[in-house]
Structures are given as C-alpha cells and as structure tokens.
Coordinates of C-alpha atoms in Angstrom, one line a residue:
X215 CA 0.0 0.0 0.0
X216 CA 1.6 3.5 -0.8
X217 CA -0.2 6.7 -0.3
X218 CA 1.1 9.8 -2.2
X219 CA 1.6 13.1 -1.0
X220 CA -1.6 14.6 -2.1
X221 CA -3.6 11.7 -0.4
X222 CA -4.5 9.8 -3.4
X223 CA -3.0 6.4 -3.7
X224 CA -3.5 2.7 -5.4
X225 CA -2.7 -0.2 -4.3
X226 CA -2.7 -3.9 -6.3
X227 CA -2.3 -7.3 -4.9
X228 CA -2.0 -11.0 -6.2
X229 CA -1.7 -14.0 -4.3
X230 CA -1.4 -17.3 -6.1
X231 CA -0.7 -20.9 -4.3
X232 CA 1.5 -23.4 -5.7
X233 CA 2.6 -26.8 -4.1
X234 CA 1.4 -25.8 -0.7
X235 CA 2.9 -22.3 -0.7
X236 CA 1.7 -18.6 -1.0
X237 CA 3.3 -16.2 -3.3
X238 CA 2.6 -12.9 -2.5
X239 CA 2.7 -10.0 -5.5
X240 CA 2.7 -6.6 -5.1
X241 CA 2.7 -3.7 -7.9
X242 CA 2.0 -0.3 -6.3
X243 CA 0.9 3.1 -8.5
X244 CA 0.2 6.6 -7.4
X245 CA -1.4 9.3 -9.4
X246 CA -0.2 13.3 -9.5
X247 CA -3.4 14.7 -8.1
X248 CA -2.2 17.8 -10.7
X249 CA -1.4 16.3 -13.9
X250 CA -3.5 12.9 -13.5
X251 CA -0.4 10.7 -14.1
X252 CA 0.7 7.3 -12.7
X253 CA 3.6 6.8 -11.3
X254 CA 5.4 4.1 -8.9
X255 CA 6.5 5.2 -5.5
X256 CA 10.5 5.3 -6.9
X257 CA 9.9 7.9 -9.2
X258 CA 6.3 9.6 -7.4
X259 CA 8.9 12.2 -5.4
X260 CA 10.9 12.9 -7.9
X261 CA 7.7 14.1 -10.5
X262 CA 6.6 16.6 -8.1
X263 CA 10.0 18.5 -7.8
X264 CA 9.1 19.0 -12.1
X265 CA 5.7 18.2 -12.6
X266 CA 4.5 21.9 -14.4
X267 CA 0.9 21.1 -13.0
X268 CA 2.0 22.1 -9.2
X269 CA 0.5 25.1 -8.0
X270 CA 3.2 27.4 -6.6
X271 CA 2.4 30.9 -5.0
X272 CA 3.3 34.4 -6.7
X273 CA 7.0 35.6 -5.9
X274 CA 5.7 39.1 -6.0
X275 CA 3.4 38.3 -2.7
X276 CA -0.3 38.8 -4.9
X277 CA -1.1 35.9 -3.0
X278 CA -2.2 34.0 -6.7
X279 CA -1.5 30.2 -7.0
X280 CA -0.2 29.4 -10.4
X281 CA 0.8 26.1 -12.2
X282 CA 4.4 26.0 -12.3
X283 CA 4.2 25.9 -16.4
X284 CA 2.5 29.2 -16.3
X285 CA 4.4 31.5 -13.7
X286 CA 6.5 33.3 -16.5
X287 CA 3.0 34.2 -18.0
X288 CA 1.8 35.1 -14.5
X289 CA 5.1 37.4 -13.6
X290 CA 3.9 38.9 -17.0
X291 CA 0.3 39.6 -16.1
X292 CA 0.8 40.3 -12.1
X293 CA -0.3 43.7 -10.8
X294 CA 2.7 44.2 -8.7
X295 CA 5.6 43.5 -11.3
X296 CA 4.5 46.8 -12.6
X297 CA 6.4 48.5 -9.8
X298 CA 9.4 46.7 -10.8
X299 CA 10.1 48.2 -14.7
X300 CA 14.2 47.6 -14.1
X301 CA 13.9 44.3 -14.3
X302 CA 11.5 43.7 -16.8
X303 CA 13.8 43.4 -20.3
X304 CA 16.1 40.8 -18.2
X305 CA 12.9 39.2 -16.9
X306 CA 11.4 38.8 -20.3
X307 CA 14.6 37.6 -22.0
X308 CA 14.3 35.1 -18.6
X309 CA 11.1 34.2 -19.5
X310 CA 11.7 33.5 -23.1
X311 CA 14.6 31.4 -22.1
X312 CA 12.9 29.5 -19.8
X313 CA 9.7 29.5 -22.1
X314 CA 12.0 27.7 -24.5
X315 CA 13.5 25.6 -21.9
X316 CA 9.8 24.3 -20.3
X317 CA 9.1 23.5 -23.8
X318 CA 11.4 21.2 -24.7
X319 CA 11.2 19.9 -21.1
X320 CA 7.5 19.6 -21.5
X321 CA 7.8 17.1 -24.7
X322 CA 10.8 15.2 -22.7
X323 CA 8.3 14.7 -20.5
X324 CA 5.6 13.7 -22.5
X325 CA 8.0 11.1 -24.7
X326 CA 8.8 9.8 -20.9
X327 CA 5.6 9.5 -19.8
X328 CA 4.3 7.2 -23.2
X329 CA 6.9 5.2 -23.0
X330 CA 6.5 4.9 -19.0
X331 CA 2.4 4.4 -19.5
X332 CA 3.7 1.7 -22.4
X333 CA 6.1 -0.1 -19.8
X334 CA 3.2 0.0 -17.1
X335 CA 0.3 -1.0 -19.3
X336 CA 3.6 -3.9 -20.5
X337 CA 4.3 -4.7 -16.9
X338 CA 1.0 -4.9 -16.3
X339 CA -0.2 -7.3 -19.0
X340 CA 3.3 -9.5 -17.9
X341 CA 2.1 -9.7 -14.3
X342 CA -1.2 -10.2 -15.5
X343 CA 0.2 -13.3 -17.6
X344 CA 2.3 -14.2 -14.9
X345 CA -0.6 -14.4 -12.5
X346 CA -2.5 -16.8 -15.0
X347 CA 0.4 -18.8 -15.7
X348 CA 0.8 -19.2 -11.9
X349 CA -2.6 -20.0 -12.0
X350 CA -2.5 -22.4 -15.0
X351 CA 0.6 -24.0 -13.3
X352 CA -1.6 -24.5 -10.2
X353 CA -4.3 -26.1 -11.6
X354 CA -1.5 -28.3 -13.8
X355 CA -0.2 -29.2 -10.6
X356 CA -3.7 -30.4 -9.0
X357 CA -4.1 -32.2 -12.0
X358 CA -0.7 -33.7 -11.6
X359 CA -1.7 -34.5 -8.4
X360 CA -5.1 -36.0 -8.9
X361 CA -3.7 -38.2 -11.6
X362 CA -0.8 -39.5 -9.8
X363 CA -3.4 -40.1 -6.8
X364 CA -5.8 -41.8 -9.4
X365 CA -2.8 -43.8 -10.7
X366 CA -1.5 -45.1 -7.4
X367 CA -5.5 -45.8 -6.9
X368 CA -5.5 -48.2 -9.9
X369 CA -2.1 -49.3 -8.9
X370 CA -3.4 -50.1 -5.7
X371 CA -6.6 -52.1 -7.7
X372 CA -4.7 -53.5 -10.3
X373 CA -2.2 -55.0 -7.5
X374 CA -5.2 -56.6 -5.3
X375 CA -6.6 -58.0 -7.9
X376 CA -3.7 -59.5 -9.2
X377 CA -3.2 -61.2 -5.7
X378 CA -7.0 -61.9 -5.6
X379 CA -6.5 -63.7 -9.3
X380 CA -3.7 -65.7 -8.7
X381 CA -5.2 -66.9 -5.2
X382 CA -8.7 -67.8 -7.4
X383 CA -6.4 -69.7 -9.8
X384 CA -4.2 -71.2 -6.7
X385 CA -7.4 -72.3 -5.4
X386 CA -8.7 -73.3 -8.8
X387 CA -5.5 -75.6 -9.9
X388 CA -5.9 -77.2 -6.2
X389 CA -9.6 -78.0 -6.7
X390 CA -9.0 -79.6 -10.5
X391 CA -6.0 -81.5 -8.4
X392 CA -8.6 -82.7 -6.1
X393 CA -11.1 -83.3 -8.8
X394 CA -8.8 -85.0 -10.9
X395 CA -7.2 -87.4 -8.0
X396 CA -10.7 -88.0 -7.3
X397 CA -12.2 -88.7 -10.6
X398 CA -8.8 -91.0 -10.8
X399 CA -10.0 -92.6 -7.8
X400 CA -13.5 -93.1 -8.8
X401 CA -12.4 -94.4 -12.6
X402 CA -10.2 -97.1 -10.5
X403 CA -13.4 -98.0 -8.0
X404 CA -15.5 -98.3 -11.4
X405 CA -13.0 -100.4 -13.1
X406 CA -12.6 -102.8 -9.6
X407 CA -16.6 -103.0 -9.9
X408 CA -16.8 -103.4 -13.8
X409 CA -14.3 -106.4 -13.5
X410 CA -15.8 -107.6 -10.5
X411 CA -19.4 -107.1 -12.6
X412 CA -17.7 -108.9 -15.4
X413 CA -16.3 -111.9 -13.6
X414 CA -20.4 -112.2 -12.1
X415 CA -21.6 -111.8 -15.2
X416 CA -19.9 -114.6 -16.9
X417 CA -20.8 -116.6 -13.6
X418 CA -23.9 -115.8 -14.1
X419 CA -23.9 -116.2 -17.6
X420 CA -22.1 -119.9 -17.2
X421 CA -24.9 -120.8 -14.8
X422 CA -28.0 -119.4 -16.5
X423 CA -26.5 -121.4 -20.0
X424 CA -26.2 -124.6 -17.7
X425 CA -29.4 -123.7 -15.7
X426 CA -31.3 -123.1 -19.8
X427 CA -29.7 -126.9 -20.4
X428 CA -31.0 -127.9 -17.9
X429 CA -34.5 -126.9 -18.3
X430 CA -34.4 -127.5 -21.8
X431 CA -33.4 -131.2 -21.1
X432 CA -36.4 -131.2 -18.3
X433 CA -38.6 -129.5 -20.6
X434 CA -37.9 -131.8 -23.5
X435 CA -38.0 -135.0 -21.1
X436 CA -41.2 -133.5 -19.8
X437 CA -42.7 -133.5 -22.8
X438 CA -41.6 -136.9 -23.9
X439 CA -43.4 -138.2 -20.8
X440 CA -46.2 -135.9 -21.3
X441 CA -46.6 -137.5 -25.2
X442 CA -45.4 -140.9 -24.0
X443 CA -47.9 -140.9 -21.4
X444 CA -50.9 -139.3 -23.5
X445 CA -49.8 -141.8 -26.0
X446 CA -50.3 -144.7 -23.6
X447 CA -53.3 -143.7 -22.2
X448 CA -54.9 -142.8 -25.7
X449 CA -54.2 -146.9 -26.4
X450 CA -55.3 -147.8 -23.1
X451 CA -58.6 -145.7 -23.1
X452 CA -59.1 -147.0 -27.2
X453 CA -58.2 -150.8 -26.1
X454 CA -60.9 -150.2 -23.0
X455 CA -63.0 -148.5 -25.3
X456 CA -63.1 -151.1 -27.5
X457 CA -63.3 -153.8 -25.1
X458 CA -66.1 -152.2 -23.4
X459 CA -67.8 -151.8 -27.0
X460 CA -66.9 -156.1 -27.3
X461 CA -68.2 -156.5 -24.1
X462 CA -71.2 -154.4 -24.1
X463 CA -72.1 -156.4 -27.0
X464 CA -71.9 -159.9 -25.1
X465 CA -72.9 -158.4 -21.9
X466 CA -76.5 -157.5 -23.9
X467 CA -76.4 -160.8 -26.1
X468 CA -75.8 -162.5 -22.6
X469 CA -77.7 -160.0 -20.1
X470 CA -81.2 -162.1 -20.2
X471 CA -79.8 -165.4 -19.1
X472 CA -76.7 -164.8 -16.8
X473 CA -77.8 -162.1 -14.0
X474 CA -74.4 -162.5 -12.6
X475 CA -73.2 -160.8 -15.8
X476 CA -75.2 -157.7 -14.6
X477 CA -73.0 -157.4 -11.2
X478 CA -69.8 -158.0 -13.5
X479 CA -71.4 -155.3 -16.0
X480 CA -71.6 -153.3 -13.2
X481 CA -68.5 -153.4 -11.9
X482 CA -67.1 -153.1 -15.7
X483 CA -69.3 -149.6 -15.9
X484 CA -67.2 -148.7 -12.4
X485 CA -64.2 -149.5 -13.6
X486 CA -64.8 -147.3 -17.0
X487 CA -65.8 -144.7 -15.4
X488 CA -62.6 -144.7 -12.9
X489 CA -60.6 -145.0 -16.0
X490 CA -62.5 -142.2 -17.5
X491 CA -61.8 -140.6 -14.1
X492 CA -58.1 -141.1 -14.3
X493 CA -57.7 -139.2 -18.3
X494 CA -59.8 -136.8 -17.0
X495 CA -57.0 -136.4 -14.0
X496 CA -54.6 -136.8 -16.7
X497 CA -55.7 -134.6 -18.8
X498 CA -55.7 -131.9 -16.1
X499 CA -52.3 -133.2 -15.1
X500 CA -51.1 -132.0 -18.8
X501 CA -52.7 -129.0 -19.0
X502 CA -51.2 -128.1 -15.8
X503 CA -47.9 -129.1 -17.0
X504 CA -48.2 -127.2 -20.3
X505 CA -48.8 -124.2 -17.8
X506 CA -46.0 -124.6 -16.1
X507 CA -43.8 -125.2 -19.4
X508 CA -45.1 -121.8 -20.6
X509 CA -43.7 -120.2 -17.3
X510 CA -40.6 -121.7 -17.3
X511 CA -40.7 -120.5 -21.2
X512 CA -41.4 -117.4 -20.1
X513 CA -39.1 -117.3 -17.3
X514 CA -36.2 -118.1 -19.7
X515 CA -37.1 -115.7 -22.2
X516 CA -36.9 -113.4 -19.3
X517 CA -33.9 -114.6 -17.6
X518 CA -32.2 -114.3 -21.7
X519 CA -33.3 -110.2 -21.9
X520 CA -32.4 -109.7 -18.5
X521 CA -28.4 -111.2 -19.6
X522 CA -28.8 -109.3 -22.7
X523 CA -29.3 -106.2 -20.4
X524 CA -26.3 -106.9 -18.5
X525 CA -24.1 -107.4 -21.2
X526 CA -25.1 -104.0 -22.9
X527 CA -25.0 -102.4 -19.2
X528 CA -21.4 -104.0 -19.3
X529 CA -20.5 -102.6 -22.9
X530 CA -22.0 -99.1 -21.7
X531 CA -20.0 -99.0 -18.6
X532 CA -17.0 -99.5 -21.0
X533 CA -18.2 -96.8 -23.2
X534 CA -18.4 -94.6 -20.2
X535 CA -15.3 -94.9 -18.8
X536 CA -13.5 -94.6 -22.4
X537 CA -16.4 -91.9 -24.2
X538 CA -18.1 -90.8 -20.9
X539 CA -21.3 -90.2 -22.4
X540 CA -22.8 -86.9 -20.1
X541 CA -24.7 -85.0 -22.0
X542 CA -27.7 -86.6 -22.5
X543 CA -27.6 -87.8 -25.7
X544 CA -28.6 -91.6 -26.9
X545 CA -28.4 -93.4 -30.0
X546 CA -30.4 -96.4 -29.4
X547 CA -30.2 -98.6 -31.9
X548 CA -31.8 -102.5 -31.5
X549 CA -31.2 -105.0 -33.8
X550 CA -33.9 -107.5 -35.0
X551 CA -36.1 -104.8 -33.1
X552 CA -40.0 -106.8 -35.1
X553 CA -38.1 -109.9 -33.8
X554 CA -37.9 -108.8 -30.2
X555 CA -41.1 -106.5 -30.1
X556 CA -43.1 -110.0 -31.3
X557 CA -41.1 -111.9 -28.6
X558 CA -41.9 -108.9 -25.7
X559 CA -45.3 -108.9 -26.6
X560 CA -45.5 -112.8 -26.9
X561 CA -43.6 -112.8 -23.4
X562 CA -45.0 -109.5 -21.7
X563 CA -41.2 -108.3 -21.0
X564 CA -39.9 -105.1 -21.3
X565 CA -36.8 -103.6 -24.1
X566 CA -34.3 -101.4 -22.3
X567 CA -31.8 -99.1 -23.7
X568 CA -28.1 -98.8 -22.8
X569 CA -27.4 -96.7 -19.9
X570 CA -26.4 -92.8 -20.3
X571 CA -26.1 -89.6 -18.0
X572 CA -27.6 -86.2 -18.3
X573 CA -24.1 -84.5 -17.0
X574 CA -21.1 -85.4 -15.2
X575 CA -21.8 -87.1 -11.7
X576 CA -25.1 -86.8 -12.8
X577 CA -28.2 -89.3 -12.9
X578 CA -27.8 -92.6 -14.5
X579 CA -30.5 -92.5 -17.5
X580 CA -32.2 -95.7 -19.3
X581 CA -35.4 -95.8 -22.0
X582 CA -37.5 -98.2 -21.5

C-alpha cells in the first residue's frame, strides 16, 4: 500500500498458491493529483519537484497560486511587477529562455511519460500473464496430483486384484487337483466294480446257459413223458373202449340169461368210469404241465433279456469310462427290433436301452 503526497493512492495485490505455498505479488501506483499521471512510489517524489501542474504561490506576494508551467506568464500579467520596470527586459529575455526551456522539457516529458504508460500497461499485461500462468501451473499441478493419486489408486486395484486372481487360480488348480485325483479314484473304483461285474456276469452267464440246459433237457424230457404218457393212455382208453364196445355187446347178447353178468357189468361200468376218471386227472395233469412249461418259457425268455441287459449295461460302462457319455444324448439302436417286439409282446417283457447320463456325476438315465 503506498499513499502519495496529495492523499491519493492505489494499491494492487495477487496471491497465487503453488505446491502448498503462498506467493505474494505486489505492484503499487500513485497518481499526481495535478497532472492525473501514474507513477510508482520510486519515481512519485521525484515528479513533483518538475511536474508543471503544481500550483506554486506568486514571488511578488499577490497571494495567486499558479501552475508551475504558467508562472512566467503570470510574472507577466501580475499587478505588482509593474512596480518593478528595471527588471523587466532581463525578466522577459528570462522568460523567453525558460519559455524555451519548459518546452522542450515539456515534450521530454511527454515522450517519458508514453513510454513509461507503455512499460506500465507492459508490466502490467506481464504480471497479469504471470498471474495466469501461476494460476495455469496450479491447476496443472492439482491435476498432476489428482492423476498420480488416481494412478496409485489403480495401482493399488490393479495389484489386489492381481493377488485376488492368482489366489482364485491357486485355489482353482488345487480344486482340478482334487477333482482330478478323485475322478482317478473313482475311474479305478469303477473299473474294480466293472471287473468284478464282469467276472459275475460270466458266472452268471455260465450258470443261466447250464441252468437253460437244464431246463431245456427237463422240458424236452417232460414233454416226452407228457406225449409218452398221452400216448399210452390214448391206447389204453381205445383198447378199453373197444373192449367195453366187445363187451357191451356180449354183456346185452348174454344180459337175459346170466344175471351174474349184470353185477360184473356193473362193476365193468365202475371201472370205466374210474378210468375215465383217471384221463380226465390226466388230462388236467397236462394241461397243468403245459402251464408250467409256458412259465418256465417265459421265465427263460426273461432270464435271456435280463443277460442281454447286462451285457449292454457291461459294454455301456466300458463306453463310459473310455467316451463318458454326459450329455444326455442316446443313439439307441436295436437289432432284429420286429423280432424282439413279437417276442416282448409274446412274453409281456420289457426292451431297455443302454445306460447314459444327463451331466457329469449326474443321474444314470435308461429308456424303456
């Protein structure tokens, strides 16, 4: 702040903040209160000893305040340099001299003062730029600032989730470890039971082959009795039949005289109708075993689809464990399929398809 000698005065500040600091500028004018012009406080004293705008009083005590550019004119025009006419031819030659003297002085002055109001206005536009660029520079920094904060932000981020991903895929190559040991573990159980599966199979398949022999030697034996038997009672009942017919014949021819023939012909009628009894029984007997051969017919057929099953379970398993069919998907495809559909239907059994699963360690899937 700087306050001039006639009481006027301007003062301009700046204050700018960079890194965490304060910068302080100061430019400081004054203005003549007579001629109007600026100045700064170096050269503000130094104006007023020659500014021609101060008033000065009248040497000849008419108690007049002139500008100092105008005191020669004044001396001229004053009432009381009349009373001095000796000294007016050396005061005039004075006056011209010093007419001559302000003049040039006066256009010094002026030239100084544009180029000083240049270098101010120049000064000023440079402070002025100086100030933005201070200001520019300060927002630069902030943004400098911000950014390396953002940066070590993503830094920060991009380093967590590094560690976060390489934990996920620590923990992920641990859990295919597992998975994999296990599924090794489970393909070896599977195997134990597909060989152990096997080895029953061909037990069983040994023993249901001896065990169809065997009822086919039974069944064929039973139906050579069944015929043999048929056979012998169909000659028996046609040699009773006909010697019923013979007797009947002599029985009436004779039934008049011998009365003791009656008792016999009695007996004779008992004795047909216990044999007719007996091929009735015998009859019944067959039918019964017929039954019983079409259950055990049955029963095989049966006991054959229910191998067949096995063995394609057996060949699916192997599929499996080399294809590993999971994805629910089924070719079915059943050979002599009129041939079996006829011998289902004949046999009221059911077809089944190879097994399958609908995803890995999923459901175990058949069609029916």
């Amino acid at each position: 702040m700087a306050t001039n000698g006639n009481g006027y005065s301007r003062n301009s500040n700046g204050a700018l903040s960079s890194n965490g600091t304060t910068t302080v500028l100061k430019y400081e004018k004054s203005s003549c209160l007579f001629c109007n012009e600026w100045f700064d406080s170096q050269t503000f004293t130094e104006h007023l000893i020659h500014c021609g705008q101060v008033l000065e009083q009248c040497p000849n005590s008419c108690n007049a305040f002139v500008p100092r550019i105008r005191m020669r004119t004044h001396l001229k025009e004053c009432p009381r340099a009349k009373a001095q006419p000796q000294q007016s031819n050396s005061l005039e030659r004075l006056d011209q001299f010093m007419d001559n003297r302000i003049n040039q002085l006066e256009k010094d002055l002026s030239a100084l003062r544009s180029v000083l109001n240049e270098e101010i206005g120049q000064r000023l536009h440079l402070i002025t730029d100086v100030g933005n660029l201070r200001k520019y520079n300060q927002v630069l920094e902030d943004w400098k600032h911000e950014a390396d904060e953002s940066v070590r932000g993503v830094k920060a981020l991009l380093n967590e989730e590094i560690v976060q991903r390489q934990f996920e895929v620590g923990e992920a190559y641990k859990d295919n470890v597992a998975n994999f040991e296990m599924i090794k573990k489970v393909k070896a159980d599977i195997q134990g039971e597909m060989d152990v599966l096997q080895k029953n199979i061909q037990q069983l398949s040994l023993e249901v082959a001896e065990h169809v022999n065997h009822l086919n030697d039974n069944t064929m034996k039973l139906e050579e009795m069944i015929l043999e038997n048929e056979k012998k009672n169909l000659d028996k009942f046609i040699e009773i039949e006909e010697f019923l017919n013979v007797l009947d014949g002599d029985l009436k021819t004779k039934f008049v005289a011998n009365s003791d023939l009656n008792a016999k012909q009695a007996n004779m009628d008992l004795e047909v109708k216990s044999m007719k009894n007996i091929v009735c029984e015998t009859e019944e007997r067959c039918e019964k075993l017929e039954g019983i051969v079409n259950e055990i017919d049955t029963k095989l057929h049966q006991t054959m689809q229910t191998l067949a099953d096995l063995e394609n379970h057996l060949a699916t398993q192997q599929r499996l464990t080399s294809i590993q069919n999971t994805r629910g998907h089924l070719i079915w495809r059943i050979k002599d399929f009129s041939k079996k559909l006829e011998e289902a239907k004949q046999y009221e059994t059911i077809l089944h398809s190879a097994m399958f699963s609908n995803k890995p360690y999923g459901y175990a899937l058949r069609v029916s």
